[in-house]
Amino acid sequence: MTRAPLIAAVFPGQGSQSAGMLAPWQGDRLVVDTMTEASDALGLDLWQLSEAGDAAALALTINTQPLMVAVSAALWRAWRQRCTRRIAFAAGHSVGELGALVAAQSLSLSDAMRIARRRALAMSAAVAEGTGTMAAVLGLDDATVQQLCTRCAEDGVLEPVNYNAPGQVVVAGHVSAIERLKSAARDAGAKMVFMLPVSGPFHSSLMQPAASALAMALDMIDVRPPALPVLHNSSMAVATAASIKPELVAQLTSPVRWTETVNRMTAAGASHVLEVGPGEVLTGLCRRIAPRITAWPLATPQGMDAAARALG
């Protein structure tokens, strides 16, 4: 008897959004109703924001983060309607971890929406505008980027914060330090260094004020034991009811260890990955980290139906 493939579900974070990303789903009642439920939790029309909001509004952290959680939750429900195959692992990239915890039934959608908004507000307010930012470094190994951050920080903060794939590391810190890094990284052989369109140095130690604010917000909600294994971004531990709140707080000042996340899932036997959310960012990263893995983006009904047919 052929062994059933082990399936992982991954949930994207900020940066995967795009205007009109829900247009293919406007005839799907379950997706529409889920977006309405998420919107009601915030008093904000998320469908309208996604489909008619301008690029600037869509890119605002306080809008993007809850929107990403809502869309992932809607697509997860649409997927489970099509396919009930067991999910062996789940993980989310940055704020995508909230989407994974909704899928695991640890957080209600309404609570996840409120936490996503509070998280985004706290992150936006943690550092004065124009003080900190993020940049992607392509073509250098992790150790080299770490060394460059130490050397270029000088009297400021500069830290690796997203280990996205081999040769792709995102750094965050003070703008002046990142400017020094851009030159030093090119001298070290980087293929490219480019600034990211974000409002702050996310996942760096400069986010400590946001972590404290998030901890207070999390005190007001209940969490349930996960119904499927969720890997935490910051520690790589499998989530428990007791670990979820402190891990969500720790995540704000800790790197997203995405390469390790994918490697851990594949080492445990996962051969298929479903990207549950808009875009195909994580699909591309998973294929780069583990070239033999089969990755399915579920951003459109056609893509979701193809994955459901393939997995049976």
Short mmCIF file of C-alpha atoms in Angstrom, two decimals:
data_model
loop_
_atom_site.label_atom_id
_atom_site.label_comp_id
_atom_site.label_asym_id
_atom_site.label_seq_id
_atom_site.Cartn_x
_atom_site.Cartn_y
_atom_site.Cartn_z
CA MET A 1 0.00 0.00 0.00
CA THR A 2 1.33 3.43 -0.98
CA ARG A 3 1.92 5.65 2.00
CA ALA A 4 -0.14 8.85 2.01
CA PRO A 5 2.02 11.96 1.59
CA LEU A 6 2.65 14.13 4.62
CA ILE A 7 1.22 17.58 4.00
CA ALA A 8 2.31 20.88 5.54
CA ALA A 9 0.25 24.06 5.44
CA VAL A 10 2.07 27.40 5.45
CA PHE A 11 0.55 30.84 5.94
CA PRO A 12 2.15 33.95 4.41
CA GLY A 13 2.81 37.24 6.14
CA GLN A 14 2.99 40.89 5.23
CA GLY A 15 4.25 41.45 1.71
CA SER A 16 2.16 38.78 -0.03
CA GLN A 17 -0.87 41.04 -0.40
CA SER A 18 -1.93 42.58 -3.71
CA ALA A 19 -4.83 44.69 -4.88
CA GLY A 20 -7.66 42.53 -6.19
CA MET A 21 -6.36 39.37 -4.55
CA LEU A 22 -9.88 38.29 -3.57
CA ALA A 23 -11.45 38.92 -6.97
CA PRO A 24 -11.27 35.23 -8.01
CA TRP A 25 -13.25 34.32 -4.88
CA GLN A 26 -16.15 36.76 -5.14
CA GLY A 27 -18.53 33.93 -6.08
CA ASP A 28 -17.45 31.69 -3.18
CA ARG A 29 -19.96 32.09 -0.35
CA LEU A 30 -17.68 30.58 2.30
CA VAL A 31 -14.82 32.94 1.49
CA VAL A 32 -17.13 35.96 1.38
CA ASP A 33 -18.78 35.04 4.67
CA THR A 34 -15.41 34.49 6.36
CA MET A 35 -14.20 37.89 5.23
CA THR A 36 -17.42 39.41 6.58
CA GLU A 37 -16.86 37.69 9.94
CA ALA A 38 -13.29 39.02 10.06
CA SER A 39 -14.42 42.50 9.05
CA ASP A 40 -17.09 42.57 11.75
CA ALA A 41 -14.46 41.84 14.41
CA LEU A 42 -12.64 45.07 13.49
CA GLY A 43 -15.41 47.29 12.16
CA LEU A 44 -13.45 47.50 8.92
CA ASP A 45 -14.55 46.30 5.47
CA LEU A 46 -11.60 44.09 4.58
CA TRP A 47 -13.07 42.94 1.29
CA GLN A 48 -13.46 46.54 0.15
CA LEU A 49 -9.92 47.32 1.31
CA SER A 50 -8.54 44.40 -0.66
CA GLU A 51 -10.48 45.00 -3.83
CA ALA A 52 -10.85 48.78 -4.00
CA GLY A 53 -8.26 50.21 -1.63
CA ASP A 54 -5.34 52.04 -3.17
CA ALA A 55 -1.84 50.62 -2.97
CA ALA A 56 -0.86 52.93 -0.13
CA ALA A 57 -3.79 51.87 2.06
CA LEU A 58 -3.19 48.21 1.29
CA ALA A 59 0.47 48.52 2.26
CA LEU A 60 -0.16 50.14 5.65
CA THR A 61 0.94 47.72 8.36
CA ILE A 62 -2.22 48.36 10.41
CA ASN A 63 -4.30 47.26 7.40
CA THR A 64 -2.07 44.60 5.88
CA GLN A 65 -1.52 42.40 8.91
CA PRO A 66 -5.19 41.80 9.79
CA LEU A 67 -6.03 41.50 6.11
CA MET A 68 -3.46 38.74 5.64
CA VAL A 69 -4.85 36.79 8.61
CA ALA A 70 -8.41 37.17 7.33
CA VAL A 71 -7.61 36.05 3.78
CA SER A 72 -5.63 33.06 5.01
CA ALA A 73 -8.50 32.02 7.29
CA ALA A 74 -10.97 32.33 4.42
CA LEU A 75 -8.82 30.26 2.07
CA TRP A 76 -8.18 27.67 4.79
CA ARG A 77 -11.94 27.17 5.18
CA ALA A 78 -12.32 26.92 1.42
CA TRP A 79 -9.56 24.31 1.34
CA ARG A 80 -11.08 22.20 4.12
CA GLN A 81 -14.35 22.24 2.21
CA ARG A 82 -12.53 20.70 -0.75
CA CYS A 83 -10.05 18.39 0.99
CA THR A 84 -9.99 16.92 4.47
CA ARG A 85 -6.61 15.19 4.21
CA ARG A 86 -4.65 15.32 7.47
CA ILE A 87 -2.21 18.21 7.85
CA ALA A 88 1.02 17.01 9.45
CA PHE A 89 2.47 20.47 10.16
CA ALA A 90 1.46 24.10 9.97
CA ALA A 91 3.57 27.23 10.19
CA GLY A 92 3.16 30.90 9.42
CA HIS A 93 5.69 33.47 8.30
CA SER A 94 5.66 36.33 10.84
CA VAL A 95 2.03 37.47 11.22
CA GLY A 96 1.13 34.35 9.24
CA GLU A 97 1.58 32.44 12.50
CA LEU A 98 -1.77 33.89 13.59
CA GLY A 99 -3.32 32.39 10.47
CA ALA A 100 -1.78 29.02 11.31
CA LEU A 101 -3.18 29.21 14.84
CA VAL A 102 -6.66 29.98 13.50
CA ALA A 103 -6.39 26.94 11.24
CA ALA A 104 -5.32 24.89 14.27
CA GLN A 105 -8.38 26.18 16.18
CA SER A 106 -6.20 27.64 18.91
CA LEU A 107 -7.46 31.15 18.20
CA SER A 108 -10.93 32.17 17.12
CA LEU A 109 -10.99 34.24 13.96
CA SER A 110 -12.39 37.27 15.81
CA ASP A 111 -9.65 37.10 18.47
CA ALA A 112 -6.96 36.65 15.82
CA MET A 113 -8.23 39.71 13.97
CA ARG A 114 -8.11 41.86 17.08
CA ILE A 115 -4.64 40.60 17.96
CA ALA A 116 -3.41 41.22 14.41
CA ARG A 117 -4.64 44.83 14.56
CA ARG A 118 -3.13 45.43 18.01
CA ARG A 119 0.11 43.81 16.86
CA ALA A 120 0.28 46.04 13.80
CA LEU A 121 -0.48 49.20 15.77
CA ALA A 122 2.17 48.36 18.34
CA MET A 123 4.79 47.56 15.71
CA SER A 124 4.08 50.78 13.82
CA ALA A 125 4.42 52.84 17.00
CA ALA A 126 7.49 51.11 18.45
CA VAL A 127 10.09 53.20 16.58
CA ALA A 128 9.91 56.81 15.44
CA GLU A 129 9.07 57.16 11.74
CA GLY A 130 12.17 57.24 9.56
CA THR A 131 14.41 55.81 12.29
CA GLY A 132 14.36 52.12 11.42
CA THR A 133 13.72 49.95 8.39
CA MET A 134 14.49 46.60 6.76
CA ALA A 135 16.51 45.40 3.78
CA ALA A 136 16.91 42.12 1.92
CA VAL A 137 20.40 40.77 1.30
CA LEU A 138 20.72 38.32 -1.57
CA GLY A 139 23.63 36.07 -2.38
CA LEU A 140 25.43 35.81 0.97
CA ASP A 141 25.33 33.00 3.51
CA ASP A 142 23.75 33.48 6.92
CA ALA A 143 27.04 33.68 8.83
CA THR A 144 28.41 36.40 6.56
CA VAL A 145 25.26 38.50 6.96
CA GLN A 146 25.46 38.08 10.74
CA GLN A 147 29.09 39.25 10.74
CA LEU A 148 28.25 42.25 8.55
CA CYS A 149 25.42 43.24 10.87
CA THR A 150 27.76 43.18 13.86
CA ARG A 151 30.34 45.27 11.99
CA CYS A 152 27.93 47.81 10.50
CA ALA A 153 25.74 48.38 13.54
CA GLU A 154 28.37 50.60 15.22
CA ASP A 155 26.41 52.49 17.91
CA GLY A 156 23.02 51.45 16.54
CA VAL A 157 21.01 48.27 16.02
CA LEU A 158 21.33 46.01 12.98
CA GLU A 159 20.22 42.37 13.10
CA PRO A 160 19.30 39.50 10.74
CA VAL A 161 15.55 39.07 11.18
CA ASN A 162 14.26 36.79 8.41
CA TYR A 163 16.20 33.71 7.34
CA ASN A 164 13.97 33.19 4.32
CA ALA A 165 16.01 30.79 2.19
CA PRO A 166 19.65 29.97 1.48
CA GLY A 167 21.19 33.19 0.20
CA GLN A 168 18.22 35.33 1.19
CA VAL A 169 18.37 37.08 4.55
CA VAL A 170 16.39 40.13 5.66
CA VAL A 171 18.00 42.52 8.13
CA ALA A 172 16.42 45.21 10.29
CA GLY A 173 17.67 48.09 12.36
CA HIS A 174 18.53 51.75 12.27
CA VAL A 175 18.49 53.36 8.82
CA SER A 176 22.09 54.60 9.18
CA ALA A 177 23.33 51.09 9.97
CA ILE A 178 21.51 49.61 6.98
CA GLU A 179 23.07 52.24 4.72
CA ARG A 180 26.50 51.08 5.92
CA LEU A 181 25.50 47.46 5.36
CA LYS A 182 24.45 48.07 1.76
CA SER A 183 27.97 49.06 0.80
CA ALA A 184 29.69 46.43 2.94
CA ALA A 185 27.46 43.63 1.64
CA ARG A 186 28.19 44.50 -1.98
CA ASP A 187 31.92 44.51 -1.19
CA ALA A 188 31.45 41.04 0.39
CA GLY A 189 29.91 39.70 -2.83
CA ALA A 190 26.18 40.17 -2.32
CA LYS A 191 24.20 39.94 -5.54
CA MET A 192 21.74 42.58 -4.38
CA VAL A 193 20.73 44.59 -1.33
CA PHE A 194 17.41 46.39 -1.45
CA MET A 195 15.27 48.28 1.03
CA LEU A 196 11.85 46.86 1.87
CA PRO A 197 8.73 49.05 1.81
CA VAL A 198 7.94 48.64 5.51
CA SER A 199 7.27 51.11 8.29
CA GLY A 200 9.78 49.83 10.81
CA PRO A 201 12.55 47.39 11.79
CA PHE A 202 10.28 44.41 12.41
CA HIS A 203 11.52 41.35 14.35
CA SER A 204 14.53 43.26 15.68
CA SER A 205 15.26 44.19 19.29
CA LEU A 206 13.91 47.66 18.48
CA MET A 207 10.44 46.09 18.59
CA GLN A 208 10.58 45.52 22.37
CA PRO A 209 7.94 48.22 23.07
CA ALA A 210 5.63 46.42 20.62
CA ALA A 211 6.28 43.09 22.31
CA SER A 212 5.26 44.54 25.68
CA ALA A 213 2.06 45.99 24.18
CA LEU A 214 1.21 42.71 22.47
CA ALA A 215 1.69 40.80 25.72
CA MET A 216 -0.96 42.96 27.38
CA ALA A 217 -3.37 42.45 24.46
CA LEU A 218 -2.86 38.68 24.55
CA ASP A 219 -3.74 38.61 28.26
CA MET A 220 -7.31 39.41 27.27
CA ILE A 221 -7.92 36.39 25.03
CA ASP A 222 -8.19 32.64 25.51
CA VAL A 223 -6.22 30.06 23.56
CA ARG A 224 -7.04 26.41 23.03
CA PRO A 225 -4.74 23.44 22.47
CA PRO A 226 -3.84 23.26 18.76
CA ALA A 227 -5.77 20.69 16.75
CA LEU A 228 -2.75 20.24 14.47
CA PRO A 229 1.01 20.73 15.02
CA VAL A 230 2.06 24.36 14.56
CA LEU A 231 5.76 25.27 14.53
CA HIS A 232 6.57 28.55 16.25
CA ASN A 233 8.65 31.10 14.28
CA SER A 234 11.01 32.04 17.06
CA SER A 235 11.81 28.77 18.85
CA MET A 236 10.82 26.12 16.28
CA ALA A 237 8.94 24.37 19.10
CA VAL A 238 5.58 22.72 18.44
CA ALA A 239 2.86 24.99 19.82
CA THR A 240 0.96 24.15 22.97
CA ALA A 241 -1.80 26.07 24.71
CA ALA A 242 0.80 27.31 27.20
CA SER A 243 3.41 28.32 24.63
CA ILE A 244 1.29 30.34 22.21
CA LYS A 245 1.11 33.68 24.01
CA PRO A 246 4.79 33.92 25.04
CA GLU A 247 5.91 32.73 21.60
CA LEU A 248 3.78 35.34 19.80
CA VAL A 249 5.37 37.98 22.00
CA ALA A 250 8.90 36.63 21.49
CA GLN A 251 8.35 36.57 17.74
CA LEU A 252 8.28 40.37 17.55
CA THR A 253 11.92 40.67 18.62
CA SER A 254 13.20 37.38 17.19
CA PRO A 255 14.16 36.27 13.67
CA VAL A 256 11.72 34.36 11.47
CA ARG A 257 13.60 31.09 10.95
CA TRP A 258 11.88 30.07 7.74
CA THR A 259 14.69 27.98 6.26
CA GLU A 260 14.82 25.92 9.46
CA THR A 261 11.03 25.65 9.51
CA VAL A 262 10.86 24.11 6.05
CA ASN A 263 13.87 21.88 6.68
CA ARG A 264 12.34 20.60 9.88
CA MET A 265 9.06 19.74 8.16
CA THR A 266 10.76 17.97 5.28
CA ALA A 267 13.13 16.10 7.63
CA ALA A 268 10.04 14.77 9.39
CA GLY A 269 8.71 13.49 6.07
CA ALA A 270 6.58 16.31 4.67
CA SER A 271 6.59 16.01 0.89
CA HIS A 272 3.80 18.46 0.00
CA VAL A 273 3.30 22.07 1.08
CA LEU A 274 0.13 24.13 0.72
CA GLU A 275 0.47 27.91 0.76
CA VAL A 276 -2.77 29.09 2.35
CA GLY A 277 -3.05 32.76 1.51
CA PRO A 278 -2.59 35.27 -1.28
CA GLY A 279 0.37 35.14 -3.60
CA GLU A 280 3.11 32.56 -4.03
CA VAL A 281 5.95 33.96 -1.91
CA LEU A 282 6.18 30.98 0.44
CA THR A 283 5.72 28.54 -2.43
CA GLY A 284 8.85 29.97 -4.04
CA LEU A 285 10.81 29.93 -0.79
CA CYS A 286 9.82 26.34 -0.03
CA ARG A 287 10.90 25.18 -3.46
CA ARG A 288 14.22 26.98 -3.05
CA ILE A 289 14.85 25.50 0.40
CA ALA A 290 13.69 21.98 -0.48
CA PRO A 291 13.75 21.55 -4.28
CA ARG A 292 12.18 18.06 -4.12
CA ILE A 293 9.09 19.24 -2.29
CA THR A 294 5.76 19.63 -4.11
CA ALA A 295 4.35 23.07 -3.28
CA TRP A 296 0.84 24.23 -4.11
CA PRO A 297 -0.26 27.87 -3.88
CA LEU A 298 -3.96 28.05 -2.98
CA ALA A 299 -4.48 31.71 -3.90
CA THR A 300 -7.04 31.00 -6.62
CA PRO A 301 -9.94 28.55 -6.95
CA GLN A 302 -8.17 26.94 -9.89
CA GLY A 303 -4.99 26.39 -7.89
CA MET A 304 -6.91 25.06 -4.93
CA ASP A 305 -8.97 22.69 -7.04
CA ALA A 306 -5.80 21.38 -8.72
CA ALA A 307 -4.21 20.69 -5.34
CA ALA A 308 -7.35 18.97 -4.07
CA ARG A 309 -7.47 16.72 -7.13
CA ALA A 310 -3.78 15.85 -6.81
CA LEU A 311 -4.02 15.01 -3.11
CA GLY A 312 -7.34 13.22 -3.36
#
